[in-house]
């Protein structure tokens, strides 16, 4: 593309490293180059384009076979910070990591963070990401006051929250246009440490009872769950909850630099690891050790932000540990009152012996206005599964049916294989989204492997 003479056709994949497709990768360095790139995507003979951030969507949402992928990380300026009111205006290519570096010394933290800080603001809005605080704070777009959107006609629109275009863009997987800037409301903090309570739950029912009874006391809450445990131990878990530590909770030495942000880092995972490294035996051993080493009950432990929120970020390219075949991240939510459906699904995963050592259960609060936003009030389970597990596709299809029957939904930002006929039941505003897309982008300038696969 003329917008970037260095652009080239390259294989592109999601963080799960499955189903790579080739696309022309373009890296705009200015808004003008982004506009030019979009207009060229609309030219006859082109297969459209899709924005891409830091590549942490697990599936095919930021891939576009035969078309263009616009790497927006070159647009990464922080334009303005209101240190009194707690807002930031920044480019969509700014990462949450960069925001933490800049904002924590000022006493502010991002309102929502997922399990990695290496996502861009644009990606956070496009996927309407959630974190450990959804039951309190909702998803990311709830805290976005306004954004600038580059639409298919090559125009830049200011989009205010509460409008149809905003609601279609929040969770819209980049299909309404390219987010250029956003104004985000921040969370006030006194320190860069977390006060954390940890406890073990003996089984799934014990875990759900603990979460239901006491989650309202905590801003952040998550449970690691052993999906290989069976029988009376099915769903045994380690429950971790906390809040930002106040200044008076810090020891005297730490109070000298209470807002320091120094995430550590281990060596990167090797480029190539043997297949089958994370099989049932090794994951079963890991799960047993992880559960046994966790305290039965511990309160008020001080942890770094990176330890509490982003432990995997300490290992660069950790997705390589699954080998060349990659892995599938599967995340669903079912509503409160559908606990039997959750039990059935956990039991099926346990009986199937899916070797997942990165499985977490959380409670969601009220959903947000985004038409394709994933969270809804209920229970959400996310797990990583090696992609080469025999019969995995058919097994996950069966789980999709269970989720749909329970009026639940699958998270599109992590999906790589959902059947399109289940979407309507899972996302009630799907028809509205398609209708707005048809009006806003009648020629399908913005498209992705995900949008073609699911008919978005």
CSV table of C-alpha atoms in Angstrom, one decimal:
chain,number,residue,atom,x,y,z
A,1,UNK,CA,0.0,0.0,0.0
A,2,UNK,CA,1.2,3.5,-0.8
A,3,UNK,CA,0.5,4.6,2.7
A,4,UNK,CA,3.6,2.7,3.9
A,5,UNK,CA,6.3,1.8,1.3
A,6,UNK,CA,7.7,-0.7,3.8
A,7,UNK,CA,4.5,-2.7,3.9
A,8,UNK,CA,4.8,-6.3,3.0
A,9,UNK,CA,2.7,-9.5,2.8
A,10,UNK,CA,3.4,-11.5,5.9
A,11,UNK,CA,1.7,-14.4,7.9
A,12,UNK,CA,-0.4,-13.1,10.7
A,13,UNK,CA,-1.8,-15.0,13.7
A,14,UNK,CA,-3.4,-14.4,17.0
A,15,UNK,CA,-1.8,-15.0,20.4
A,16,UNK,CA,-3.0,-18.6,20.3
A,17,UNK,CA,-0.8,-19.1,17.2
A,18,UNK,CA,-3.4,-21.1,15.4
A,19,UNK,CA,-4.7,-20.7,11.8
A,20,UNK,CA,-2.3,-18.1,10.4
A,21,UNK,CA,-3.2,-16.3,7.3
A,22,UNK,CA,-1.3,-13.9,5.0
A,23,UNK,CA,-2.1,-10.2,4.8
A,24,UNK,CA,-0.4,-7.0,3.8
A,25,UNK,CA,0.9,-5.4,7.0
A,26,UNK,CA,0.7,-1.6,7.0
A,27,UNK,CA,2.0,0.6,9.8
A,28,UNK,CA,0.6,4.1,9.7
A,29,UNK,CA,2.8,6.8,11.3
A,30,UNK,CA,0.3,9.6,11.3
A,31,UNK,CA,-3.5,10.1,11.1
A,32,UNK,CA,-3.1,11.1,7.5
A,33,UNK,CA,-1.3,7.9,6.6
A,34,UNK,CA,-4.1,6.0,8.4
A,35,UNK,CA,-6.7,7.8,6.3
A,36,UNK,CA,-4.8,7.0,3.1
A,37,UNK,CA,-4.5,3.4,4.1
A,38,UNK,CA,-8.3,3.1,4.7
A,39,UNK,CA,-9.1,4.7,1.4
A,40,UNK,CA,-6.8,2.3,-0.4
A,41,UNK,CA,-8.6,-0.6,1.4
A,42,UNK,CA,-11.8,0.6,-0.1
A,43,UNK,CA,-10.4,0.7,-3.6
A,44,UNK,CA,-11.7,-1.9,-6.1
A,45,UNK,CA,-9.8,-5.2,-6.0
A,46,UNK,CA,-8.7,-4.8,-2.4
A,47,UNK,CA,-9.9,-7.2,0.4
A,48,UNK,CA,-10.4,-4.5,3.0
A,49,UNK,CA,-8.5,-4.0,6.2
A,50,UNK,CA,-8.6,-4.4,10.0
A,51,UNK,CA,-6.8,-2.6,12.7
A,52,UNK,CA,-4.3,-4.5,14.9
A,53,UNK,CA,-2.6,-3.5,18.2
A,54,UNK,CA,-0.2,-5.7,20.1
A,55,UNK,CA,-1.6,-9.0,18.8
A,56,UNK,CA,-3.0,-10.3,22.1
A,57,UNK,CA,-6.4,-11.3,20.7
A,58,UNK,CA,-6.2,-15.0,20.9
A,59,UNK,CA,-8.0,-15.9,17.7
A,60,UNK,CA,-8.5,-14.4,14.3
A,61,UNK,CA,-10.0,-11.0,15.1
A,62,UNK,CA,-7.0,-9.1,13.9
A,63,UNK,CA,-6.2,-11.2,10.8
A,64,UNK,CA,-7.4,-10.5,7.3
A,65,UNK,CA,-6.5,-13.1,4.7
A,66,UNK,CA,-5.5,-11.6,1.4
A,67,UNK,CA,-6.3,-8.0,2.6
A,68,UNK,CA,-4.6,-5.5,4.8
A,69,UNK,CA,-3.8,-5.4,8.5
A,70,UNK,CA,-3.1,-2.0,9.9
A,71,UNK,CA,-0.6,-2.1,12.7
A,72,UNK,CA,-1.7,0.9,14.8
A,73,UNK,CA,1.1,0.8,17.4
A,74,UNK,CA,3.0,3.5,15.5
A,75,UNK,CA,0.3,6.0,16.8
A,76,UNK,CA,1.2,6.0,20.4
A,77,UNK,CA,1.2,9.5,21.7
A,78,UNK,CA,-0.3,10.6,25.1
A,79,UNK,CA,-1.8,14.0,24.3
A,80,UNK,CA,-3.1,15.3,27.6
A,81,UNK,CA,-3.4,14.2,31.2
A,82,UNK,CA,-5.8,15.9,33.6
A,83,UNK,CA,-4.0,15.0,36.9
A,84,UNK,CA,-6.7,16.6,39.0
A,85,UNK,CA,-9.7,15.1,37.3
A,86,UNK,CA,-8.1,11.8,36.4
A,87,UNK,CA,-8.5,11.6,32.7
A,88,UNK,CA,-6.1,10.9,29.8
A,89,UNK,CA,-6.4,11.6,26.1
A,90,UNK,CA,-4.2,9.3,24.1
A,91,UNK,CA,-3.7,7.6,20.8
A,92,UNK,CA,-5.3,4.2,20.4
A,93,UNK,CA,-1.9,2.6,19.9
A,94,UNK,CA,-0.8,3.4,23.4
A,95,UNK,CA,-0.4,0.3,25.5
A,96,UNK,CA,-1.8,-0.1,29.0
A,97,UNK,CA,1.8,-0.8,30.1
A,98,UNK,CA,2.8,2.7,28.9
A,99,UNK,CA,-0.2,4.3,30.6
A,100,UNK,CA,0.8,2.6,33.9
A,101,UNK,CA,4.4,3.9,33.5
A,102,UNK,CA,3.2,7.5,33.0
A,103,UNK,CA,0.1,7.6,35.2
A,104,UNK,CA,1.1,5.7,38.4
A,105,UNK,CA,3.6,8.3,39.5
A,106,UNK,CA,0.7,10.8,39.4
A,107,UNK,CA,-1.5,8.6,41.5
A,108,UNK,CA,-3.8,7.2,38.8
A,109,UNK,CA,-4.3,3.6,37.4
A,110,UNK,CA,-6.1,2.3,34.4
A,111,UNK,CA,-9.8,1.6,35.2
A,112,UNK,CA,-9.8,-2.0,33.8
A,113,UNK,CA,-6.9,-4.3,32.9
A,114,UNK,CA,-7.1,-7.8,31.6
A,115,UNK,CA,-4.5,-10.5,32.4
A,116,UNK,CA,-1.9,-8.7,30.3
A,117,UNK,CA,-0.9,-5.0,30.2
A,118,UNK,CA,0.4,-5.4,26.7
A,119,UNK,CA,-2.8,-4.4,25.0
A,120,UNK,CA,-3.5,-1.1,23.3
A,121,UNK,CA,-6.2,1.3,24.2
A,122,UNK,CA,-7.8,0.7,20.8
A,123,UNK,CA,-7.8,-3.0,21.4
A,124,UNK,CA,-9.2,-2.6,24.9
A,125,UNK,CA,-12.2,-0.7,23.4
A,126,UNK,CA,-12.6,-2.9,20.3
A,127,UNK,CA,-12.8,-6.0,22.5
A,128,UNK,CA,-14.4,-4.1,25.5
A,129,UNK,CA,-12.0,-5.9,27.7
A,130,UNK,CA,-12.8,-6.9,31.3
A,131,UNK,CA,-10.7,-7.7,34.3
A,132,UNK,CA,-10.8,-8.9,37.9
A,133,UNK,CA,-13.0,-5.9,38.9
A,134,UNK,CA,-15.9,-6.4,36.5
A,135,UNK,CA,-18.4,-7.0,39.4
A,136,UNK,CA,-17.5,-3.5,40.6
A,137,UNK,CA,-16.3,-1.5,37.6
A,138,UNK,CA,-17.7,-3.1,34.5
A,139,UNK,CA,-15.7,-3.3,31.3
A,140,UNK,CA,-13.2,-0.9,29.7
A,141,UNK,CA,-15.6,1.0,27.5
A,142,UNK,CA,-17.7,2.1,30.5
A,143,UNK,CA,-14.7,4.4,31.4
A,144,UNK,CA,-14.2,5.8,27.9
A,145,UNK,CA,-15.7,9.3,27.6
A,146,UNK,CA,-15.2,9.8,23.9
A,147,UNK,CA,-13.2,8.6,21.0
A,148,UNK,CA,-12.2,9.5,17.5
A,149,UNK,CA,-13.1,6.9,14.9
A,150,UNK,CA,-11.8,6.7,11.3
A,151,UNK,CA,-14.7,5.3,9.3
A,152,UNK,CA,-14.9,3.5,5.9
A,153,UNK,CA,-15.5,6.8,4.0
A,154,UNK,CA,-12.1,8.0,5.2
A,155,UNK,CA,-13.6,10.6,7.6
A,156,UNK,CA,-12.7,11.0,11.2
A,157,UNK,CA,-15.7,11.2,13.6
A,158,UNK,CA,-15.8,12.2,17.2
A,159,UNK,CA,-17.9,9.6,18.9
A,160,UNK,CA,-19.4,10.3,22.3
A,161,UNK,CA,-20.4,7.6,24.8
A,162,UNK,CA,-24.1,6.9,24.8
A,163,UNK,CA,-24.5,7.0,21.0
A,164,UNK,CA,-25.3,4.1,18.7
A,165,UNK,CA,-21.9,4.3,17.0
A,166,UNK,CA,-20.1,4.2,20.4
A,167,UNK,CA,-22.1,1.2,21.5
A,168,UNK,CA,-21.4,-0.6,18.2
A,169,UNK,CA,-17.7,0.2,18.5
A,170,UNK,CA,-17.3,-1.0,22.1
A,171,UNK,CA,-16.8,-4.7,21.6
A,172,UNK,CA,-17.3,-4.4,17.9
A,173,UNK,CA,-13.9,-6.0,17.1
A,174,UNK,CA,-12.7,-3.2,14.9
A,175,UNK,CA,-15.5,-3.6,12.4
A,176,UNK,CA,-17.0,-0.1,12.7
A,177,UNK,CA,-13.7,1.7,11.9
A,178,UNK,CA,-10.3,2.4,13.3
A,179,UNK,CA,-10.1,4.1,16.7
A,180,UNK,CA,-7.5,6.8,16.6
A,181,UNK,CA,-7.8,8.5,20.0
A,182,UNK,CA,-9.7,8.0,23.3
A,183,UNK,CA,-10.4,9.9,26.4
A,184,UNK,CA,-10.4,7.6,29.4
A,185,UNK,CA,-11.5,8.1,33.0
A,186,UNK,CA,-8.9,6.7,35.4
A,187,UNK,CA,-8.8,5.1,38.9
A,188,UNK,CA,-7.3,7.0,41.8
A,189,UNK,CA,-4.7,5.0,43.8
A,190,UNK,CA,-2.3,5.9,46.7
A,191,UNK,CA,0.3,3.2,46.0
A,192,UNK,CA,1.5,0.8,43.3
A,193,UNK,CA,1.0,-2.2,45.6
A,194,UNK,CA,-2.0,-4.5,46.2
A,195,UNK,CA,-3.4,-5.8,49.5
A,196,UNK,CA,-4.3,-9.4,48.7
A,197,UNK,CA,-6.3,-12.1,50.4
A,198,UNK,CA,-5.8,-15.7,49.3
A,199,UNK,CA,-7.7,-18.8,50.2
A,200,UNK,CA,-8.4,-22.3,49.0
A,201,UNK,CA,-11.8,-23.6,48.0
A,202,UNK,CA,-12.3,-27.4,48.2
A,203,UNK,CA,-14.5,-27.7,45.2
A,204,UNK,CA,-16.7,-25.8,42.7
A,205,UNK,CA,-19.7,-25.4,45.0
A,206,UNK,CA,-17.4,-24.2,47.8
A,207,UNK,CA,-15.8,-21.7,45.4
A,208,UNK,CA,-19.2,-20.3,44.2
A,209,UNK,CA,-20.5,-20.0,47.7
A,210,UNK,CA,-17.4,-18.0,48.8
A,211,UNK,CA,-17.6,-15.7,45.8
A,212,UNK,CA,-21.3,-15.1,46.2
A,213,UNK,CA,-21.1,-14.3,49.9
A,214,UNK,CA,-18.1,-12.1,50.0
A,215,UNK,CA,-17.2,-10.7,46.6
A,216,UNK,CA,-18.8,-7.4,47.3
A,217,UNK,CA,-16.0,-6.7,49.8
A,218,UNK,CA,-13.3,-6.6,47.2
A,219,UNK,CA,-12.6,-4.5,44.1
A,220,UNK,CA,-10.7,-7.3,42.4
A,221,UNK,CA,-11.5,-11.0,42.5
A,222,UNK,CA,-10.4,-14.1,40.6
A,223,UNK,CA,-10.1,-17.8,41.1
A,224,UNK,CA,-7.6,-20.2,39.6
A,225,UNK,CA,-9.5,-23.5,39.1
A,226,UNK,CA,-8.1,-27.0,38.7
A,227,UNK,CA,-10.0,-28.5,35.8
A,228,UNK,CA,-8.3,-31.9,36.0
A,229,UNK,CA,-9.6,-32.5,39.5
A,230,UNK,CA,-12.5,-35.0,39.7
A,231,UNK,CA,-15.0,-36.5,42.0
A,232,UNK,CA,-15.4,-34.6,45.3
A,233,UNK,CA,-12.5,-32.3,44.4
A,234,UNK,CA,-14.0,-31.2,41.1
A,235,UNK,CA,-13.4,-27.5,40.7
A,236,UNK,CA,-11.1,-27.1,43.6
A,237,UNK,CA,-9.6,-23.6,43.4
A,238,UNK,CA,-7.3,-20.9,44.7
A,239,UNK,CA,-9.3,-17.7,45.3
A,240,UNK,CA,-7.3,-14.4,45.1
A,241,UNK,CA,-8.9,-11.1,45.9
A,242,UNK,CA,-7.7,-7.6,46.8
A,243,UNK,CA,-7.6,-3.9,46.4
A,244,UNK,CA,-5.1,-1.1,45.9
A,245,UNK,CA,-3.1,-0.8,49.1
A,246,UNK,CA,-3.5,2.5,51.0
A,247,UNK,CA,-0.4,4.4,51.9
A,248,UNK,CA,-0.6,3.6,55.6
A,249,UNK,CA,-0.5,-0.2,54.8
A,250,UNK,CA,3.0,0.1,53.4
A,251,UNK,CA,6.1,-0.5,55.6
A,252,UNK,CA,8.2,2.6,56.2
A,253,UNK,CA,10.8,1.9,53.5
A,254,UNK,CA,8.2,1.4,50.8
A,255,UNK,CA,6.5,4.7,51.7
A,256,UNK,CA,9.5,6.6,50.3
A,257,UNK,CA,8.5,5.6,46.8
A,258,UNK,CA,4.8,4.4,47.1
A,259,UNK,CA,4.0,4.8,43.4
A,260,UNK,CA,7.1,3.1,42.0
A,261,UNK,CA,6.3,0.7,39.0
A,262,UNK,CA,9.0,-1.8,38.4
A,263,UNK,CA,7.6,-5.0,36.9
A,264,UNK,CA,10.2,-7.7,36.7
A,265,UNK,CA,10.9,-9.9,33.7
A,266,UNK,CA,12.2,-13.4,33.2
A,267,UNK,CA,13.9,-14.7,30.1
A,268,UNK,CA,11.7,-15.2,27.1
A,269,UNK,CA,10.2,-18.6,26.4
A,270,UNK,CA,12.3,-20.5,23.7
A,271,UNK,CA,11.2,-20.1,20.2
A,272,UNK,CA,10.5,-23.8,19.7
A,273,UNK,CA,9.3,-26.2,22.3
A,274,UNK,CA,8.4,-29.9,21.8
A,275,UNK,CA,4.7,-30.8,21.2
A,276,UNK,CA,3.0,-32.4,24.2
A,277,UNK,CA,5.0,-30.6,26.8
A,278,UNK,CA,1.7,-29.5,28.5
A,279,UNK,CA,0.0,-32.8,28.5
A,280,UNK,CA,-2.3,-34.2,31.2
A,281,UNK,CA,0.5,-35.6,33.2
A,282,UNK,CA,2.6,-32.4,33.4
A,283,UNK,CA,-0.4,-30.1,33.8
A,284,UNK,CA,-1.9,-32.5,36.5
A,285,UNK,CA,1.4,-32.3,38.4
A,286,UNK,CA,1.5,-28.5,38.1
A,287,UNK,CA,-2.1,-28.2,39.3
A,288,UNK,CA,-1.5,-30.4,42.3
A,289,UNK,CA,1.6,-28.4,43.3
A,290,UNK,CA,-0.1,-25.1,42.7
A,291,UNK,CA,-3.1,-26.0,44.8
A,292,UNK,CA,-1.1,-27.5,47.6
A,293,UNK,CA,1.3,-24.6,47.9
A,294,UNK,CA,-1.5,-22.0,48.1
A,295,UNK,CA,-2.3,-20.9,51.7
A,296,UNK,CA,-5.6,-22.1,53.2
A,297,UNK,CA,-6.2,-18.6,54.2
A,298,UNK,CA,-3.9,-15.5,54.1
A,299,UNK,CA,-4.9,-11.9,54.4
A,300,UNK,CA,-3.3,-8.5,53.7
A,301,UNK,CA,-0.3,-9.7,51.7
A,302,UNK,CA,1.3,-6.9,49.8
A,303,UNK,CA,2.0,-7.7,46.1
A,304,UNK,CA,3.3,-5.8,43.1
A,305,UNK,CA,0.7,-4.8,40.5
A,306,UNK,CA,2.5,-7.0,38.0
A,307,UNK,CA,2.3,-10.0,40.3
A,308,UNK,CA,-1.4,-9.6,41.0
A,309,UNK,CA,-2.6,-8.6,37.6
A,310,UNK,CA,-0.1,-9.7,35.0
A,311,UNK,CA,2.0,-12.7,36.2
A,312,UNK,CA,2.4,-14.1,32.7
A,313,UNK,CA,3.8,-10.8,31.4
A,314,UNK,CA,6.9,-11.6,33.3
A,315,UNK,CA,7.7,-14.3,30.7
A,316,UNK,CA,7.9,-12.8,27.2
A,317,UNK,CA,6.4,-14.9,24.5
A,318,UNK,CA,4.9,-17.3,27.0
A,319,UNK,CA,2.5,-18.5,24.3
A,320,UNK,CA,5.4,-20.5,22.8
A,321,UNK,CA,5.2,-23.0,25.6
A,322,UNK,CA,2.3,-24.7,23.8
A,323,UNK,CA,4.6,-25.7,20.9
A,324,UNK,CA,4.1,-25.1,17.1
A,325,UNK,CA,0.4,-26.1,17.2
A,326,UNK,CA,-0.5,-23.3,19.5
A,327,UNK,CA,-3.5,-23.3,21.8
A,328,UNK,CA,-7.1,-22.4,22.0
A,329,UNK,CA,-8.4,-20.0,24.6
A,330,UNK,CA,-12.0,-20.8,25.4
A,331,UNK,CA,-14.1,-18.4,27.5
A,332,UNK,CA,-17.8,-18.3,28.1
A,333,UNK,CA,-20.3,-16.7,30.5
A,334,UNK,CA,-23.6,-18.1,31.8
A,335,UNK,CA,-26.0,-16.0,33.9
A,336,UNK,CA,-26.7,-16.2,37.6
A,337,UNK,CA,-29.3,-19.0,38.0
A,338,UNK,CA,-27.5,-21.2,35.5
A,339,UNK,CA,-25.1,-22.7,38.1
A,340,UNK,CA,-26.1,-26.2,37.0
A,341,UNK,CA,-25.0,-25.4,33.5
A,342,UNK,CA,-21.6,-24.3,34.9
A,343,UNK,CA,-21.3,-27.5,36.9
A,344,UNK,CA,-22.1,-29.6,33.9
A,345,UNK,CA,-19.5,-27.9,31.7
A,346,UNK,CA,-16.8,-28.1,34.4
A,347,UNK,CA,-17.6,-31.7,34.9
A,348,UNK,CA,-17.3,-32.4,31.2
A,349,UNK,CA,-14.0,-30.6,30.9
A,350,UNK,CA,-12.7,-32.6,33.9
A,351,UNK,CA,-13.9,-35.9,32.6
A,352,UNK,CA,-12.4,-35.1,29.2
A,353,UNK,CA,-9.1,-34.5,30.8
A,354,UNK,CA,-8.4,-31.1,29.1
A,355,UNK,CA,-4.9,-30.1,30.3
A,356,UNK,CA,-5.4,-26.4,31.2
A,357,UNK,CA,-3.2,-24.9,33.8
A,358,UNK,CA,-4.4,-21.4,33.0
A,359,UNK,CA,-8.1,-21.7,34.0
A,360,UNK,CA,-9.8,-18.9,35.8
A,361,UNK,CA,-13.4,-18.3,37.1
A,362,UNK,CA,-14.8,-14.9,37.8
A,363,UNK,CA,-18.1,-13.2,38.6
A,364,UNK,CA,-19.4,-10.5,36.3
A,365,UNK,CA,-21.6,-7.6,37.3
A,366,UNK,CA,-24.0,-5.7,35.1
A,367,UNK,CA,-23.2,-5.8,31.4
A,368,UNK,CA,-22.4,-2.6,29.5
A,369,UNK,CA,-24.0,-1.0,26.5
A,370,UNK,CA,-21.8,-2.4,23.8
A,371,UNK,CA,-23.9,-4.4,21.3
A,372,UNK,CA,-21.2,-7.1,21.1
A,373,UNK,CA,-19.7,-6.6,24.5
A,374,UNK,CA,-19.1,-10.0,26.1
A,375,UNK,CA,-19.8,-9.6,29.9
A,376,UNK,CA,-23.2,-10.2,31.3
A,377,UNK,CA,-24.2,-10.8,35.0
A,378,UNK,CA,-23.0,-14.3,35.7
A,379,UNK,CA,-20.1,-16.7,35.9
A,380,UNK,CA,-17.3,-16.6,33.4
A,381,UNK,CA,-14.8,-19.4,32.9
A,382,UNK,CA,-11.7,-19.1,30.7
A,383,UNK,CA,-9.2,-21.8,29.9
A,384,UNK,CA,-6.3,-22.5,27.6
A,385,UNK,CA,-6.1,-25.9,25.8
A,386,UNK,CA,-3.4,-27.2,23.5
A,387,UNK,CA,-4.7,-27.0,20.0
A,388,UNK,CA,-3.5,-30.4,19.1
A,389,UNK,CA,-5.6,-32.2,21.7
A,390,UNK,CA,-7.4,-35.0,19.8
A,391,UNK,CA,-11.1,-34.3,19.2
A,392,UNK,CA,-10.9,-30.8,20.6
A,393,UNK,CA,-13.0,-29.1,17.9
A,394,UNK,CA,-15.9,-31.4,18.3
A,395,UNK,CA,-15.7,-31.3,22.1
A,396,UNK,CA,-15.8,-27.4,22.1
A,397,UNK,CA,-18.7,-27.5,19.7
A,398,UNK,CA,-20.6,-29.5,22.3
A,399,UNK,CA,-19.7,-27.0,25.0
A,400,UNK,CA,-20.9,-24.2,22.8
A,401,UNK,CA,-24.3,-25.9,22.6
A,402,UNK,CA,-24.4,-26.1,26.4
A,403,UNK,CA,-23.5,-22.4,26.7
A,404,UNK,CA,-26.1,-21.3,24.2
A,405,UNK,CA,-28.8,-23.5,25.8
A,406,UNK,CA,-28.0,-21.7,29.1
A,407,UNK,CA,-28.5,-18.3,27.4
A,408,UNK,CA,-24.7,-17.7,27.7
A,409,UNK,CA,-22.2,-16.5,25.2
A,410,UNK,CA,-18.6,-17.0,23.9
A,411,UNK,CA,-16.0,-14.2,24.1
A,412,UNK,CA,-15.3,-13.1,20.5
A,413,UNK,CA,-11.9,-11.6,21.3
A,414,UNK,CA,-10.7,-15.1,22.3
A,415,UNK,CA,-12.7,-17.1,19.8
A,416,UNK,CA,-11.2,-18.9,16.8
A,417,UNK,CA,-13.8,-21.6,15.9
A,418,UNK,CA,-17.4,-20.7,17.0
A,419,UNK,CA,-20.1,-21.7,14.5
A,420,UNK,CA,-21.9,-18.7,13.2
A,421,UNK,CA,-25.4,-20.0,13.7
A,422,UNK,CA,-25.0,-19.7,17.5
A,423,UNK,CA,-24.2,-16.0,17.5
A,424,UNK,CA,-27.8,-14.7,17.3
A,425,UNK,CA,-28.8,-16.5,20.5
A,426,UNK,CA,-25.6,-15.3,22.3
A,427,UNK,CA,-25.7,-11.7,21.2
A,428,UNK,CA,-29.3,-10.2,21.1
A,429,UNK,CA,-28.1,-6.9,19.5
A,430,UNK,CA,-26.4,-8.7,16.6
A,431,UNK,CA,-29.0,-7.6,14.1
A,432,UNK,CA,-28.6,-4.0,15.2
A,433,UNK,CA,-24.8,-4.3,14.8
A,434,UNK,CA,-25.1,-5.8,11.3
A,435,UNK,CA,-27.6,-3.1,10.3
A,436,UNK,CA,-25.4,-0.3,11.5
A,437,UNK,CA,-22.4,-1.9,9.7
A,438,UNK,CA,-24.3,-2.1,6.5
A,439,UNK,CA,-25.2,1.6,6.7
A,440,UNK,CA,-21.7,2.8,7.8
A,441,UNK,CA,-19.6,0.5,5.7
A,442,UNK,CA,-21.8,-0.8,2.8
A,443,UNK,CA,-18.7,-2.1,0.8
A,444,UNK,CA,-17.2,-4.0,3.7
A,445,UNK,CA,-14.0,-2.0,3.9
A,446,UNK,CA,-13.4,-3.2,7.5
A,447,UNK,CA,-13.3,-7.0,7.5
A,448,UNK,CA,-11.3,-9.7,9.3
A,449,UNK,CA,-11.0,-13.5,9.3
A,450,UNK,CA,-13.4,-13.4,12.3
A,451,UNK,CA,-16.0,-11.2,10.5
A,452,UNK,CA,-16.0,-13.5,7.5
A,453,UNK,CA,-16.2,-16.7,9.6
A,454,UNK,CA,-19.1,-15.4,11.7
A,455,UNK,CA,-20.9,-13.3,9.2
A,456,UNK,CA,-20.5,-10.1,11.2
